[in-house]
Short mmCIF file of C-alpha atoms in Angstrom, two decimals:
data_model
loop_
_atom_site.label_atom_id
_atom_site.label_comp_id
_atom_site.label_asym_id
_atom_site.label_seq_id
_atom_site.Cartn_x
_atom_site.Cartn_y
_atom_site.Cartn_z
CA UNK X 1 92.04 81.88 79.10
CA UNK X 2 90.58 79.36 81.47
CA UNK X 3 88.83 80.80 84.62
CA UNK X 4 87.85 78.87 87.83
CA UNK X 5 84.94 80.49 89.90
CA UNK X 6 84.80 79.23 93.55
CA UNK X 7 81.73 80.45 95.34
CA UNK X 8 79.15 78.57 97.60
CA UNK X 9 76.15 80.72 96.06
CA UNK X 10 74.68 79.47 92.84
CA UNK X 11 73.43 82.82 91.65
CA UNK X 12 76.98 84.32 92.27
CA UNK X 13 78.55 81.34 90.20
CA UNK X 14 76.13 81.90 87.45
CA UNK X 15 76.58 85.56 87.35
CA UNK X 16 80.44 85.39 87.69
CA UNK X 17 80.55 82.53 85.03
CA UNK X 18 78.46 84.62 82.61
CA UNK X 19 80.39 87.76 83.10
CA UNK X 20 83.86 85.93 82.54
CA UNK X 21 82.46 84.16 79.43
CA UNK X 22 80.74 86.82 77.63
CA UNK X 23 82.93 89.70 78.77
CA UNK X 24 86.39 88.38 79.12
CA UNK X 25 86.14 85.65 76.76
CA UNK X 26 87.04 82.97 79.32
CA UNK X 27 86.27 79.07 79.62
CA UNK X 28 84.83 78.81 82.87
CA UNK X 29 84.71 75.96 85.36
CA UNK X 30 82.85 76.44 88.97
CA UNK X 31 83.43 74.96 92.41
CA UNK X 32 81.13 75.41 95.48
CA UNK X 33 83.71 75.29 97.90
CA UNK X 34 87.38 75.14 98.57
CA UNK X 35 87.85 71.45 98.42
CA UNK X 36 86.02 71.17 95.21
CA UNK X 37 88.24 73.80 93.92
CA UNK X 38 91.47 72.28 94.81
CA UNK X 39 90.23 68.95 93.27
CA UNK X 40 89.72 70.77 89.98
CA UNK X 41 93.01 72.87 90.27
CA UNK X 42 95.19 69.63 90.76
CA UNK X 43 93.53 67.85 87.64
CA UNK X 44 93.41 71.09 85.18
CA UNK X 45 95.44 74.02 84.64
CA UNK X 46 93.85 77.41 85.32
CA UNK X 47 94.82 80.96 84.06
CA UNK X 48 92.80 82.65 86.86
CA UNK X 49 90.85 81.74 89.99
CA UNK X 50 88.02 83.97 91.36
CA UNK X 51 87.69 82.99 95.04
CA UNK X 52 84.98 83.79 97.62
CA UNK X 53 86.22 83.83 101.31
CA UNK X 54 83.35 82.57 103.35
CA UNK X 55 82.34 79.24 102.17
CA UNK X 56 81.69 75.90 103.89
CA UNK X 57 83.99 73.00 103.88
CA UNK X 58 87.13 74.76 103.07
CA UNK X 59 86.88 78.56 103.09
CA UNK X 60 88.81 81.13 101.03
CA UNK X 61 91.55 81.81 103.06
CA UNK X 62 92.43 78.12 103.76
CA UNK X 63 92.07 77.32 99.98
CA UNK X 64 94.50 80.11 99.01
CA UNK X 65 97.00 79.00 101.59
CA UNK X 66 97.02 75.47 100.10
CA UNK X 67 97.28 77.12 96.34
CA UNK X 68 100.14 79.21 97.63
CA UNK X 69 101.79 76.13 99.11
CA UNK X 70 101.51 73.94 96.21
CA UNK X 71 104.34 74.39 93.88
CA UNK X 72 102.45 73.76 90.54
CA UNK X 73 99.68 76.35 91.72
CA UNK X 74 101.80 79.07 93.73
CA UNK X 75 101.80 81.51 90.79
CA UNK X 76 98.39 81.20 89.69
CA UNK X 77 96.63 84.67 90.02
CA UNK X 78 93.64 84.62 92.54
CA UNK X 79 91.13 87.46 92.66
CA UNK X 80 89.37 87.44 96.00
CA UNK X 81 85.61 88.43 95.69
CA UNK X 82 84.01 88.89 98.97
CA UNK X 83 81.61 90.89 101.22
CA UNK X 84 83.95 90.54 103.89
CA UNK X 85 85.41 94.11 104.82
CA UNK X 86 87.76 93.17 107.55
CA UNK X 87 91.09 94.96 107.10
CA UNK X 88 93.14 92.11 109.07
CA UNK X 89 91.63 89.63 106.45
CA UNK X 90 92.70 91.67 103.65
CA UNK X 91 96.13 91.97 105.10
CA UNK X 92 96.37 88.13 105.55
CA UNK X 93 95.36 87.72 101.96
CA UNK X 94 97.70 90.30 100.79
CA UNK X 95 100.52 88.48 102.36
CA UNK X 96 99.36 84.96 100.70
CA UNK X 97 99.44 86.88 97.55
CA UNK X 98 96.18 87.87 95.57
CA UNK X 99 96.02 89.72 92.09
CA UNK X 100 92.72 91.72 93.51
CA UNK X 101 90.14 91.99 96.16
CA UNK X 102 86.80 92.91 94.76
CA UNK X 103 84.01 93.63 96.90
CA UNK X 104 80.40 92.24 96.82
CA UNK X 105 77.74 92.87 95.97
CA UNK X 106 78.83 92.26 92.47
CA UNK X 107 79.06 95.36 90.14
CA UNK X 108 79.24 93.12 87.19
CA UNK X 109 80.68 95.56 84.78
CA UNK X 110 83.26 96.86 87.20
CA UNK X 111 84.16 93.07 87.82
CA UNK X 112 84.50 92.33 84.21
CA UNK X 113 86.71 95.40 83.58
CA UNK X 114 89.24 94.70 86.59
CA UNK X 115 89.20 91.11 85.70
CA UNK X 116 90.15 92.24 82.04
CA UNK X 117 92.83 94.36 83.29
CA UNK X 118 94.42 91.66 85.36
CA UNK X 119 94.15 89.25 82.25
CA UNK X 120 95.84 92.01 80.30
CA UNK X 121 98.49 92.20 82.52
CA UNK X 122 99.10 88.59 82.70
CA UNK X 123 100.05 88.78 79.10
CA UNK X 124 102.46 91.76 79.48
CA UNK X 125 106.01 91.20 78.76
CA UNK X 126 108.27 92.96 81.04
CA UNK X 127 110.95 95.25 79.37
CA UNK X 128 113.99 94.11 81.13
CA UNK X 129 117.43 94.10 79.28
CA UNK X 130 119.42 91.13 79.36
CA UNK X 131 122.85 92.32 79.51
CA UNK X 132 124.40 91.54 82.81
CA UNK X 133 124.00 89.23 85.93
CA UNK X 134 121.78 91.65 87.83
CA UNK X 135 119.56 92.09 84.78
CA UNK X 136 119.41 88.13 84.09
CA UNK X 137 118.63 87.88 88.12
CA UNK X 138 115.69 90.34 87.70
CA UNK X 139 114.52 88.90 84.16
CA UNK X 140 114.18 85.50 85.85
CA UNK X 141 111.90 87.22 88.22
CA UNK X 142 109.88 89.19 85.93
CA UNK X 143 106.59 87.56 87.00
CA UNK X 144 106.99 89.77 90.09
CA UNK X 145 105.83 92.77 88.13
CA UNK X 146 101.97 91.87 88.36
CA UNK X 147 102.34 91.14 92.06
CA UNK X 148 104.16 94.45 92.61
CA UNK X 149 101.27 96.21 90.87
CA UNK X 150 98.48 94.48 92.55
CA UNK X 151 100.11 95.03 95.95
CA UNK X 152 100.67 98.60 95.25
CA UNK X 153 97.14 99.17 94.05
CA UNK X 154 95.49 97.15 96.98
CA UNK X 155 97.41 99.12 99.60
CA UNK X 156 96.59 102.62 98.41
CA UNK X 157 92.95 101.52 98.24
CA UNK X 158 92.96 99.86 101.59
CA UNK X 159 95.14 102.26 103.64
CA UNK X 160 94.49 105.39 101.96
CA UNK X 161 91.10 104.96 100.07
CA UNK X 162 92.52 106.27 96.95
CA UNK X 163 92.18 104.10 93.84
CA UNK X 164 95.35 104.16 91.77
CA UNK X 165 95.92 102.38 88.68
CA UNK X 166 99.25 101.23 87.13
CA UNK X 167 99.64 103.57 83.79
CA UNK X 168 101.21 103.04 80.47
CA UNK X 169 103.77 105.53 80.63
CA UNK X 170 107.25 105.44 82.32
CA UNK X 171 108.26 108.49 84.29
CA UNK X 172 111.91 109.67 84.73
CA UNK X 173 113.21 109.73 88.61
CA UNK X 174 113.60 113.26 89.51
CA UNK X 175 115.88 114.75 92.21
CA UNK X 176 113.91 115.72 95.13
CA UNK X 177 111.58 112.84 95.00
CA UNK X 178 111.09 110.68 98.25
CA UNK X 179 112.09 107.20 97.70
CA UNK X 180 111.31 104.32 100.25
CA UNK X 181 113.09 101.22 99.60
CA UNK X 182 113.29 97.81 100.94
CA UNK X 183 116.01 95.20 100.15
CA UNK X 184 115.06 91.69 99.27
CA UNK X 185 118.48 89.78 100.16
CA UNK X 186 118.77 86.76 98.09
CA UNK X 187 120.93 84.42 100.15
CA UNK X 188 121.91 82.00 97.19
CA UNK X 189 122.97 84.77 94.87
CA UNK X 190 125.54 87.54 94.41
CA UNK X 191 122.43 89.84 93.64
CA UNK X 192 120.04 91.30 95.63
CA UNK X 193 116.68 92.94 94.74
CA UNK X 194 115.49 96.43 95.75
CA UNK X 195 111.99 97.41 95.87
CA UNK X 196 111.40 101.19 95.86
CA UNK X 197 108.32 103.53 96.02
CA UNK X 198 109.16 106.97 94.60
CA UNK X 199 106.88 109.73 95.28
CA UNK X 200 107.10 113.39 94.12
CA UNK X 201 107.32 115.42 97.38
CA UNK X 202 104.13 117.17 96.82
CA UNK X 203 102.29 113.69 96.49
CA UNK X 204 104.05 112.32 99.72
CA UNK X 205 102.66 114.99 101.71
CA UNK X 206 99.11 114.85 100.10
CA UNK X 207 98.85 111.30 100.62
CA UNK X 208 100.19 111.33 104.18
CA UNK X 209 97.69 114.18 105.03
CA UNK X 210 95.01 111.74 103.62
CA UNK X 211 96.31 109.04 105.66
CA UNK X 212 96.49 110.95 108.85
CA UNK X 213 93.18 112.67 108.03
CA UNK X 214 92.71 116.20 107.19
CA UNK X 215 93.62 118.77 109.90
CA UNK X 216 96.69 116.81 111.31
CA UNK X 217 100.03 118.40 111.21
CA UNK X 218 102.07 116.65 108.58
CA UNK X 219 105.85 116.45 109.29
CA UNK X 220 108.78 114.98 107.32
CA UNK X 221 108.61 112.25 109.94
CA UNK X 222 105.23 111.31 109.07
CA UNK X 223 105.77 111.40 105.30
CA UNK X 224 108.90 109.12 106.10
CA UNK X 225 107.01 106.76 108.20
CA UNK X 226 104.10 106.47 105.70
CA UNK X 227 106.29 105.53 102.79
CA UNK X 228 108.53 103.29 104.97
CA UNK X 229 105.40 101.27 106.02
CA UNK X 230 104.29 101.02 102.30
CA UNK X 231 107.90 99.59 101.35
CA UNK X 232 107.71 97.25 104.13
CA UNK X 233 104.10 95.89 103.36
CA UNK X 234 104.84 95.76 99.42
CA UNK X 235 108.44 94.31 100.08
CA UNK X 236 106.93 91.73 102.42
CA UNK X 237 104.47 90.76 99.68
CA UNK X 238 107.32 90.50 97.17
CA UNK X 239 109.28 88.47 99.58
CA UNK X 240 106.53 86.01 100.19
CA UNK X 241 106.10 85.75 96.16
CA UNK X 242 109.94 85.05 96.03
CA UNK X 243 109.66 82.46 98.72
CA UNK X 244 107.06 80.59 96.72
CA UNK X 245 109.50 80.38 93.90
CA UNK X 246 111.93 78.60 95.96
CA UNK X 247 114.27 81.84 96.47
CA UNK X 248 115.94 82.13 100.03
CA UNK X 249 115.29 85.71 100.76
CA UNK X 250 115.20 88.22 103.80
CA UNK X 251 113.77 91.52 103.96
CA UNK X 252 116.02 94.24 105.00
CA UNK X 253 115.20 97.17 107.09
CA UNK X 254 113.27 99.62 104.87
CA UNK X 255 115.05 103.09 104.39
CA UNK X 256 113.77 106.52 103.31
CA UNK X 257 115.65 109.09 101.65
CA UNK X 258 115.20 111.84 99.04
CA UNK X 259 116.78 111.59 95.77
CA UNK X 260 119.50 113.68 95.04
CA UNK X 261 121.92 113.87 92.02
CA UNK X 262 122.16 109.98 91.91
CA UNK X 263 118.55 109.87 90.54
CA UNK X 264 119.66 109.05 86.93
CA UNK X 265 121.87 106.24 88.45
CA UNK X 266 118.77 104.30 89.59
CA UNK X 267 117.42 104.18 86.06
CA UNK X 268 116.59 100.55 84.87
CA UNK X 269 114.75 97.78 86.52
CA UNK X 270 111.02 96.80 86.55
CA UNK X 271 109.37 100.37 86.94
CA UNK X 272 105.67 100.89 87.06
CA UNK X 273 104.26 104.34 87.21
CA UNK X 274 100.81 104.60 88.95
CA UNK X 275 98.12 107.58 88.72
CA UNK X 276 94.82 108.69 90.15
CA UNK X 277 92.96 111.12 88.07
CA UNK X 278 90.73 111.86 91.30
CA UNK X 279 93.39 112.79 93.37
CA UNK X 280 95.85 114.01 90.74
CA UNK X 281 98.37 111.59 92.14
CA UNK X 282 101.48 110.40 90.04
CA UNK X 283 104.12 108.08 91.79
CA UNK X 284 106.24 105.09 90.81
CA UNK X 285 107.30 101.70 92.16
CA UNK X 286 110.52 99.91 90.86
CA UNK X 287 112.13 96.58 91.47
CA UNK X 288 115.70 96.48 90.55
CA UNK X 289 118.50 93.80 90.78
CA UNK X 290 121.49 95.31 92.35
CA UNK X 291 125.14 93.59 93.30
CA UNK X 292 125.06 92.81 97.18
CA UNK X 293 128.16 94.99 97.91
CA UNK X 294 126.90 97.99 96.28
CA UNK X 295 123.40 97.66 97.76
CA UNK X 296 125.05 97.46 101.23
CA UNK X 297 126.71 100.63 100.55
CA UNK X 298 123.38 102.24 99.33
CA UNK X 299 121.48 101.39 102.45
CA UNK X 300 124.23 102.94 104.60
CA UNK X 301 124.12 105.97 102.40
CA UNK X 302 120.38 105.99 102.64
CA UNK X 303 120.40 105.69 106.70
CA UNK X 304 123.15 108.42 106.69
CA UNK X 305 120.84 110.90 104.70
CA UNK X 306 117.79 110.14 107.21
CA UNK X 307 119.94 110.66 110.34
CA UNK X 308 121.47 113.88 109.24
CA UNK X 309 118.96 116.36 107.88
CA UNK X 310 121.71 118.81 106.87
CA UNK X 311 122.92 116.03 104.42
CA UNK X 312 119.21 115.88 103.06
CA UNK X 313 119.37 119.72 102.04
CA UNK X 314 123.03 119.34 100.66
CA UNK X 315 121.84 116.43 98.62
CA UNK X 316 118.59 118.23 97.18
CA UNK X 317 119.15 121.49 96.23
CA UNK X 318 116.07 121.52 94.12
CA UNK X 319 113.99 121.32 97.52
CA UNK X 320 115.83 123.25 99.96
CA UNK X 321 113.74 126.00 101.37
CA UNK W 1 43.59 113.68 102.27
CA UNK W 2 47.21 112.05 103.64
CA UNK W 3 49.03 110.09 101.18
CA UNK W 4 51.83 108.03 102.71
CA UNK W 5 55.22 108.41 100.85
CA UNK W 6 55.58 105.87 98.31
CA UNK W 7 57.79 102.84 99.56
CA UNK W 8 60.89 101.99 97.44
CA UNK W 9 60.43 98.74 95.84
CA UNK W 10 61.94 95.76 97.67
CA UNK W 11 64.03 95.05 94.53
CA UNK W 12 65.86 98.10 92.89
CA UNK W 13 64.61 98.14 89.32
CA UNK W 14 68.23 99.71 88.13
CA UNK W 15 69.80 96.50 89.48
CA UNK W 16 67.59 94.28 87.62
CA UNK W 17 68.03 96.41 84.32
CA UNK W 18 71.79 96.38 84.69
CA UNK W 19 71.69 92.58 85.02
CA UNK W 20 69.28 92.33 82.02
CA UNK W 21 71.88 94.37 79.95
CA UNK W 22 74.30 91.40 80.40
CA UNK W 23 71.94 89.48 78.51
CA UNK W 24 73.55 87.79 75.38
CA UNK W 25 71.27 87.02 72.52
CA UNK W 26 70.36 83.29 71.88
CA UNK W 27 71.39 82.61 75.79
CA UNK W 28 68.93 81.59 78.48
CA UNK W 29 67.31 84.38 80.31
CA UNK W 30 70.18 85.54 82.68
CA UNK W 31 67.80 87.46 85.14
CA UNK W 32 65.33 84.66 85.16
CA UNK W 33 68.14 82.14 85.87
CA UNK W 34 69.53 84.25 88.78
CA UNK W 35 66.07 85.09 90.24
CA UNK W 36 65.23 81.43 90.23
CA UNK W 37 68.29 80.41 92.02
CA UNK W 38 67.64 83.12 94.54
CA UNK W 39 64.24 81.85 95.24
CA UNK W 40 65.48 78.45 95.27
CA UNK W 41 68.28 78.69 97.73
CA UNK W 42 67.21 81.65 100.13
CA UNK W 43 64.17 79.89 101.81
CA UNK W 44 66.65 77.15 103.17
CA UNK W 45 69.04 79.73 104.41
CA UNK W 46 66.33 81.39 106.13
CA UNK W 47 65.26 78.01 107.67
CA UNK W 48 68.47 78.02 109.30
CA UNK W 49 67.67 81.17 111.15
CA UNK W 50 64.34 79.71 112.63
CA UNK W 51 66.22 77.92 115.65
CA UNK W 52 65.65 79.59 118.90
CA UNK W 53 67.90 80.38 120.64
CA UNK W 54 69.66 81.68 117.50
CA UNK W 55 73.68 80.77 117.75
CA UNK W 56 75.43 84.19 117.08
CA UNK W 57 78.19 82.59 114.93
CA UNK W 58 75.72 80.34 112.65
CA UNK W 59 73.35 83.48 112.46
CA UNK W 60 76.40 85.46 111.20
CA UNK W 61 77.31 82.99 108.63
CA UNK W 62 73.87 82.64 107.18
CA UNK W 63 73.43 86.37 107.35
CA UNK W 64 76.50 86.90 105.34
CA UNK W 65 75.59 84.62 102.57
CA UNK W 66 71.88 85.96 102.30
CA UNK W 67 73.43 89.57 102.39
CA UNK W 68 75.49 88.82 99.27
CA UNK W 69 72.85 87.20 97.25
CA UNK W 70 70.30 89.87 98.07
CA UNK W 71 72.85 92.51 97.12
CA UNK W 72 73.41 90.96 93.76
CA UNK W 73 69.74 91.17 92.83
CA UNK W 74 69.45 94.80 94.38
CA UNK W 75 67.08 93.50 97.18
CA UNK W 76 68.50 96.54 99.25
CA UNK W 77 66.28 96.35 102.36
CA UNK W 78 67.02 92.48 102.66
CA UNK W 79 70.57 93.11 102.18
CA UNK W 80 70.81 95.75 104.96
CA UNK W 81 69.03 93.70 107.36
CA UNK W 82 70.96 90.62 106.69
CA UNK W 83 74.10 93.03 107.27
CA UNK W 84 72.53 94.15 110.56
CA UNK W 85 72.16 90.36 111.60
CA UNK W 86 75.70 89.38 110.53
CA UNK W 87 77.24 92.25 112.53
CA UNK W 88 74.94 91.52 115.54
CA UNK W 89 76.13 87.92 115.39
CA UNK W 90 79.80 89.26 115.18
CA UNK W 91 79.17 91.33 118.31
CA UNK W 92 77.54 88.39 120.11
CA UNK W 93 74.25 90.28 120.68
CA UNK W 94 71.58 88.57 122.76
CA UNK W 95 69.47 85.76 121.12
CA UNK W 96 66.49 88.08 121.46
CA UNK W 97 68.15 90.79 119.39
CA UNK W 98 69.11 88.27 116.79
CA UNK W 99 65.68 86.66 116.74
CA UNK W 100 64.14 90.07 116.11
CA UNK W 101 66.41 90.61 113.16
CA UNK W 102 66.03 86.90 111.84
CA UNK W 103 62.05 87.43 111.91
CA UNK W 104 62.62 91.07 109.99
CA UNK W 105 64.62 89.21 107.45
CA UNK W 106 61.73 86.52 106.91
CA UNK W 107 59.31 89.33 106.61
CA UNK W 108 61.48 91.39 104.15
CA UNK W 109 62.22 88.15 102.26
CA UNK W 110 58.42 87.57 101.81
CA UNK W 111 58.26 90.97 100.04
CA UNK W 112 61.11 90.36 97.89
CA UNK W 113 59.94 86.92 96.71
CA UNK W 114 56.51 88.09 95.75
CA UNK W 115 58.20 90.94 93.83
CA UNK W 116 60.72 88.59 91.99
CA UNK W 117 57.84 85.90 91.28
CA UNK W 118 55.81 88.71 89.62
CA UNK W 119 58.97 89.53 87.78
CA UNK W 120 59.30 85.95 86.57
CA UNK W 121 55.97 85.78 85.46
CA UNK W 122 56.14 89.00 83.52
CA UNK W 123 59.55 87.90 81.92
CA UNK W 124 57.93 84.56 81.08
CA UNK W 125 54.83 86.05 79.51
CA UNK W 126 56.96 88.49 77.71
CA UNK W 127 58.91 85.86 76.08
CA UNK W 128 55.79 84.09 74.86
#
């Protein structure tokens, strides 16, 4: 693996290079600012870039913007490592597309571990069956998997202060789970993509309670609003990634529903389970391809379920009462 | 007789130990290299904080860099002062307030530098 470290501070470059070389087995090049980095990136191919934010000449956001707009570099994983803790800045980075956001001062062993997780993920082969146009459309976009994982992990850390990580297990979808989905309409294809975050009811309430901070009343509307916001943000990140690939894509209005008997119909797609041992959380994100016509019906169904509470109870006998 | 409580060292020994634990056999002394770079680069940055009146945006950027490199070596008090100056610059605090923080950073850097130079000498001696 070839890594590029971009930081204006010589001691940070030295320490990061040492970690990447000795702990992660990378061959490392360094650059002191964004301009130097871009000059190297157009000459050589790198598997991963570790980027500082505040730098002279060309800062981290400007550099990342150029990287994402350059077709040959747009898919290069970029880890941002910075002492900046500005939420707006982090959101801007998430929209541009980053593999991780790590804070300074450097905790070298943590950095080595996170970088190793990301490098391992790069080598993951997604399990997508190639048995139909929808599956083929999804398989062609299997590289979205690490971006879906990174966006989800970062969002939980950023908005809820909960560290979650993708787990190796695949959980079945269960009747009664809350599911927030956002449709990514692929304009040039007969297939659309659907991103969904699926959470057991108890977890939805717990994470919303944390979001609203202890003591606030948690209602179904709050749970829905949080999940919908999550689906919008992660869906937006996937939309950006798709556009960088050259897809013409628009993000539909997210919907929230509760899984009923159709739970088993939603099997398939790129499915990732997340856990947080500290908070005993377990939830899932999925990205699946759906024929456009069927998807439209699915969205309408979900809308109807939200607007009609009686329908929710009718569809989810497991959670009634 | 009153004995003042011991002051924490200007550089956290646990951070230095952690950095030393990253050392690979047969490679140059990582701690010595990191310390040498810090002692080489930081005075230049601090000279940028000597201008009076101090420009808030410039002070903030310089302080951000000092905060990061001090934190990496466990110079906690220096890191905190640099962080305070960075925030003060962001808030647009008065030039006087910025200058007071810049002066405090200078004083603390002198402590840190003396400590690190002693550490370098000790490591060089230990290597002989």
